[in-house]
PDB file of C-alpha atoms in Angstrom:
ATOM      1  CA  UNK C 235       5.004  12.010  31.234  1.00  0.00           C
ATOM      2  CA  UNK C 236       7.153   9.325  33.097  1.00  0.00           C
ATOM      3  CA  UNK C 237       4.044   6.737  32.797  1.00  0.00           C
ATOM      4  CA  UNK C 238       3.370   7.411  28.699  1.00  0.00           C
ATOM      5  CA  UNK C 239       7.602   7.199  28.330  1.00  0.00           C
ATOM      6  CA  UNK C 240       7.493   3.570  30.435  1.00  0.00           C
ATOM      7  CA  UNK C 241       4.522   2.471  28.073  1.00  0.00           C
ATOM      8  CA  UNK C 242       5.915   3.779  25.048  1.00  0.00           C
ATOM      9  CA  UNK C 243       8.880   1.521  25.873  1.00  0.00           C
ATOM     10  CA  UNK C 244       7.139  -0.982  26.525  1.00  0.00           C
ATOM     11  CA  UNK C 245       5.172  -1.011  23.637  1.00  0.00           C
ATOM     12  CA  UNK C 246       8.442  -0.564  21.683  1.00  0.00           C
ATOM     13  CA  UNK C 247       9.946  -4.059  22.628  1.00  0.00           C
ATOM     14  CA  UNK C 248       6.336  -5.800  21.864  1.00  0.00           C
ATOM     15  CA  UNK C 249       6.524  -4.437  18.470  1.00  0.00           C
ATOM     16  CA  UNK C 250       9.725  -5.383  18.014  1.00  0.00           C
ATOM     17  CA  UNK C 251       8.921  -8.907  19.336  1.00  0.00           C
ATOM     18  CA  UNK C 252       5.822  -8.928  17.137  1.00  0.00           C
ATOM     19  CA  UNK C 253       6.699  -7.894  13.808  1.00  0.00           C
ATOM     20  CA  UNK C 254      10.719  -7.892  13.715  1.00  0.00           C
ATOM     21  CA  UNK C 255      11.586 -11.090  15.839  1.00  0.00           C
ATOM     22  CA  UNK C 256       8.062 -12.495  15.220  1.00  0.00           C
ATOM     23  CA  UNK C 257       8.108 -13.858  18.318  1.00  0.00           C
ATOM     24  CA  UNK C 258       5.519 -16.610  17.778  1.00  0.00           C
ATOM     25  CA  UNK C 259       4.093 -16.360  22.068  1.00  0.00           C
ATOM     26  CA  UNK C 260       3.670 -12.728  21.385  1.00  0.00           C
ATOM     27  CA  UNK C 261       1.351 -12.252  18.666  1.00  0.00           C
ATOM     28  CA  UNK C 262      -1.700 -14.124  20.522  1.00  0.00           C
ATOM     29  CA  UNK C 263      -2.346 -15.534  16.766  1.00  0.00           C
ATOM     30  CA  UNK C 264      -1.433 -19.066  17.385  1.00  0.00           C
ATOM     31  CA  UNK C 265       0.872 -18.777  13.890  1.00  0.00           C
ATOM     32  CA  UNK C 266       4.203 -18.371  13.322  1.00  0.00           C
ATOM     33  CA  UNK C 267       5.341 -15.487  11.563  1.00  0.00           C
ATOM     34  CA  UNK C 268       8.510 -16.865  10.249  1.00  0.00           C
ATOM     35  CA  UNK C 269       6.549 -19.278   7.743  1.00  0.00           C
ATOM     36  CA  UNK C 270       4.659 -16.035   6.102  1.00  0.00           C
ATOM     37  CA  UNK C 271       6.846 -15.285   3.114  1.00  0.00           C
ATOM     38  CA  UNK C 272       6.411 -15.357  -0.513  1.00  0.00           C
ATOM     39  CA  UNK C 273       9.060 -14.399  -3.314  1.00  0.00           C
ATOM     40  CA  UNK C 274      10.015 -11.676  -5.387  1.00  0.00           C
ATOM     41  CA  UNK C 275      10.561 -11.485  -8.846  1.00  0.00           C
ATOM     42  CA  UNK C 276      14.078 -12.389  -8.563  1.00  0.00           C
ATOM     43  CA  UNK C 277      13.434 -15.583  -6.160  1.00  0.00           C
ATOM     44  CA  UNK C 278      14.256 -13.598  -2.927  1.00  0.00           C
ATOM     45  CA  UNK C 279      12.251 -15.001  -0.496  1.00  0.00           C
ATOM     46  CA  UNK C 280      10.402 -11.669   1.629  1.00  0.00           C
ATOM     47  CA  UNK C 281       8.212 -11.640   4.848  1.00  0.00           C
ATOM     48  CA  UNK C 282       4.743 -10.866   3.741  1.00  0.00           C
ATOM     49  CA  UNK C 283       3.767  -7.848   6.333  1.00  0.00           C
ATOM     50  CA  UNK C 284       0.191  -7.089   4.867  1.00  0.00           C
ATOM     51  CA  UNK C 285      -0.779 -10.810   5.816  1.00  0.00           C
ATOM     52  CA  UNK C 286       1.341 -10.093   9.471  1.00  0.00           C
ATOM     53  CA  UNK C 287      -0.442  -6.820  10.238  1.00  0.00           C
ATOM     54  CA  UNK C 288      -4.377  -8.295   9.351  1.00  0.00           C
ATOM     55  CA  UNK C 289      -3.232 -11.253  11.715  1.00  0.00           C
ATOM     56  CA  UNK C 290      -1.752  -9.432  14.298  1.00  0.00           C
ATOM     57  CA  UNK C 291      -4.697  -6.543  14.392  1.00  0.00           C
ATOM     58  CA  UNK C 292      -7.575  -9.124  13.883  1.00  0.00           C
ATOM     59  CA  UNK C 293      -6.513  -9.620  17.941  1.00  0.00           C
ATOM     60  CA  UNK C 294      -8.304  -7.561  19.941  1.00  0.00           C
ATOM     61  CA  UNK C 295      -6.228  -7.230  22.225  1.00  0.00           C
ATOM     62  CA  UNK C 296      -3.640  -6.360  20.060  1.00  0.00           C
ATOM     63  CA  UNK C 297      -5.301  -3.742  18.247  1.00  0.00           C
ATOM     64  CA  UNK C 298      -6.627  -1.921  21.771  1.00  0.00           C
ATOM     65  CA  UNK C 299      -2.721  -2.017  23.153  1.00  0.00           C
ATOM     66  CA  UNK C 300      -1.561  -0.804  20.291  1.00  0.00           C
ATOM     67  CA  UNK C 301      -4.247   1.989  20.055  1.00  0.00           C
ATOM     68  CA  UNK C 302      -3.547   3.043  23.379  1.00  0.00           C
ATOM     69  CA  UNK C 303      -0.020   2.837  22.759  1.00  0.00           C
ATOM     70  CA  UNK C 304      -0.556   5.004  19.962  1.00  0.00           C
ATOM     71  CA  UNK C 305      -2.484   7.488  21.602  1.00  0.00           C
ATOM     72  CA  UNK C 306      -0.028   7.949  24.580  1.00  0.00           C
ATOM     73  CA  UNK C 307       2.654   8.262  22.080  1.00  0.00           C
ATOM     74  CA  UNK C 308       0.866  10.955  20.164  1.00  0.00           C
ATOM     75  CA  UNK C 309       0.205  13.063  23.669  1.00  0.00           C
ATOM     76  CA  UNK C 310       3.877  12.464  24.329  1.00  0.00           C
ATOM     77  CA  UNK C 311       4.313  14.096  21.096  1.00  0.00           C
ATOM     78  CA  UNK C 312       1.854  17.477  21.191  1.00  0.00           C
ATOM     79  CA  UNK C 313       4.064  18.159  24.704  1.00  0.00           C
ATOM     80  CA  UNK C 314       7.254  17.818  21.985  1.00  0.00           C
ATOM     81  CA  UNK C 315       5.534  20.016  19.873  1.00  0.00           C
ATOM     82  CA  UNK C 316       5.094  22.832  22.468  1.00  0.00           C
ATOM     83  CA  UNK C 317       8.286  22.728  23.508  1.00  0.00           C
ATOM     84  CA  UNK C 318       9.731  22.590  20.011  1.00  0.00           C
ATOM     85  CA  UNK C 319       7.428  25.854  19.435  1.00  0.00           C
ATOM     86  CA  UNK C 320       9.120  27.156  22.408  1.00  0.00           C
ATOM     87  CA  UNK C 321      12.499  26.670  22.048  1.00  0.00           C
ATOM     88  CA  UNK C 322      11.875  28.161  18.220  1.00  0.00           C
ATOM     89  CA  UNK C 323      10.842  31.364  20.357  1.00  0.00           C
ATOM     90  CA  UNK C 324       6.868  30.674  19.778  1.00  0.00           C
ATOM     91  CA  UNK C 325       6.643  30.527  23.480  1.00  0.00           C
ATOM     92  CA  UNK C 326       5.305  33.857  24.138  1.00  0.00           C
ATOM     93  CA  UNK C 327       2.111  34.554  25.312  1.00  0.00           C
ATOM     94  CA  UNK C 328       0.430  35.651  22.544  1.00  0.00           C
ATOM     95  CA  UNK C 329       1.039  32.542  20.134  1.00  0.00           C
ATOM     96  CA  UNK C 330       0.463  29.720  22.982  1.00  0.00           C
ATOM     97  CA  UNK C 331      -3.272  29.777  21.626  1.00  0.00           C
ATOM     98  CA  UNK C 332      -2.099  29.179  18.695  1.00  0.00           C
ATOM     99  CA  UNK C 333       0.914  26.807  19.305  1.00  0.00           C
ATOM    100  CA  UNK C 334      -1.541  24.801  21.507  1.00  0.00           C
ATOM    101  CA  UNK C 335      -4.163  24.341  19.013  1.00  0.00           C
ATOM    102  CA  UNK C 336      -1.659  22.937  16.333  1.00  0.00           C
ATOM    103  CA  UNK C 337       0.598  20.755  18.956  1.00  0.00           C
ATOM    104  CA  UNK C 338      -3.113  19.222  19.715  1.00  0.00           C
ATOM    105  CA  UNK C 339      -3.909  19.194  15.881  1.00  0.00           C
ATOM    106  CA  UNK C 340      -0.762  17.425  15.216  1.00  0.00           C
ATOM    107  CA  UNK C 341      -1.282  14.712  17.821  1.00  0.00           C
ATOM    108  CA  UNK C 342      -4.909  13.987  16.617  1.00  0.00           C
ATOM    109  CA  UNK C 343      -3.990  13.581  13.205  1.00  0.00           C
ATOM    110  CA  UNK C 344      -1.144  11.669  13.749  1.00  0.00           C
ATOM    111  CA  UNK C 345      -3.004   9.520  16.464  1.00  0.00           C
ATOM    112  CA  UNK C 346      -6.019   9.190  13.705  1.00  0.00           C
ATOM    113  CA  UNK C 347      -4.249   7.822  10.805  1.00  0.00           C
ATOM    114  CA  UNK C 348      -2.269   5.444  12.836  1.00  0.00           C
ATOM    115  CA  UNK C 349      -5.040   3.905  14.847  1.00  0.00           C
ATOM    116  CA  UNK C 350      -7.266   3.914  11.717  1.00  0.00           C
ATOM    117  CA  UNK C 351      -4.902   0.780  10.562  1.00  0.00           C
ATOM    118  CA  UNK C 352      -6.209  -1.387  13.389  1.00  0.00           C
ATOM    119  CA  UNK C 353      -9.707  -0.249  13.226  1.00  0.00           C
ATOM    120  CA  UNK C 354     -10.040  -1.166   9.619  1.00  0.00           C
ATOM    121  CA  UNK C 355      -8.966  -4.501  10.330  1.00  0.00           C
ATOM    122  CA  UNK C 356     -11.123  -5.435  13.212  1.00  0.00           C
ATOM    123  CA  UNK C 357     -14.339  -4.059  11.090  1.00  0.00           C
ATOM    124  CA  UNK C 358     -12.904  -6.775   8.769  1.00  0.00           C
ATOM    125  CA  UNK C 359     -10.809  -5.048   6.262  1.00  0.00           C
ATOM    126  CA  UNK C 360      -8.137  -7.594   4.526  1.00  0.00           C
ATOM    127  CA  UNK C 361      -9.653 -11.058   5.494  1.00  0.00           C
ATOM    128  CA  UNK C 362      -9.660 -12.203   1.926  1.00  0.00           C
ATOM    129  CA  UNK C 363      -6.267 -12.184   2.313  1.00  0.00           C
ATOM    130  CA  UNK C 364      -5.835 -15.060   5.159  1.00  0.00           C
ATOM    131  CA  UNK C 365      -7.633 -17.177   3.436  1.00  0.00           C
TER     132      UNK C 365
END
């Protein structure tokens, strides 16, 4: 678990970098984040993420870290599932079938939906909008 927590953190402060700093060295893109805005209806001007998440998982290498990421994240979780179950009083032999299956369940959804984002970019989902 100490190895998943150290890459979790790691992976925190890159995403931070990436898409809150927009740290131009970090998103292996070449562009500057800072210059993708648009305006609301009002004049405000906004950071246009949709354009900032195609660019930043057309990378390949940013989509794999952040998949991996993902799915050590999502194992961290199921083990913070069981021992939620636990300490509810699920611990019990008779229901750790059952609290294993859904900690599992939980993480694969989870782990699913989130690294479905990347995948649909690299197969080439939202490049009408960089252009």
């Amino acid at each position: 678990m100490i190895w998943s927590g150290v890459i979790i953190a790691a992976f925190l402060v890159y995403h931070l970098l990436h898409y809150t700093v927009k740290a131009p060295g970090v998103n292996l893109t070449g562009q500057d984040f800072h210059t993708r805005t648009y305006r609301l209806a009002g004049g405000t001007p906004c950071h246009d993420i949709h354009k900032m998440v195609i660019l930043g998982f057309s990378q390949p290498a940013v989509a794999g870290f952040y998949a991996i990421a993902v799915g050590l994240l999502c194992w961290h979780l199921s083990h913070g599932v069981r021992a939620l179950c636990q300490s509810l009083g699920f611990g019990v032999e008779a229901w750790k079938p059952l609290v294993d299956r859904f900690a599992t369940g939980f993480a694969w959804v989870l782990f699913l939906g989130y690294v479905s984002i990347p995948i649909a970019v690299l197969c080439g989902y939202g490049k009408e909008v960089l252009k």
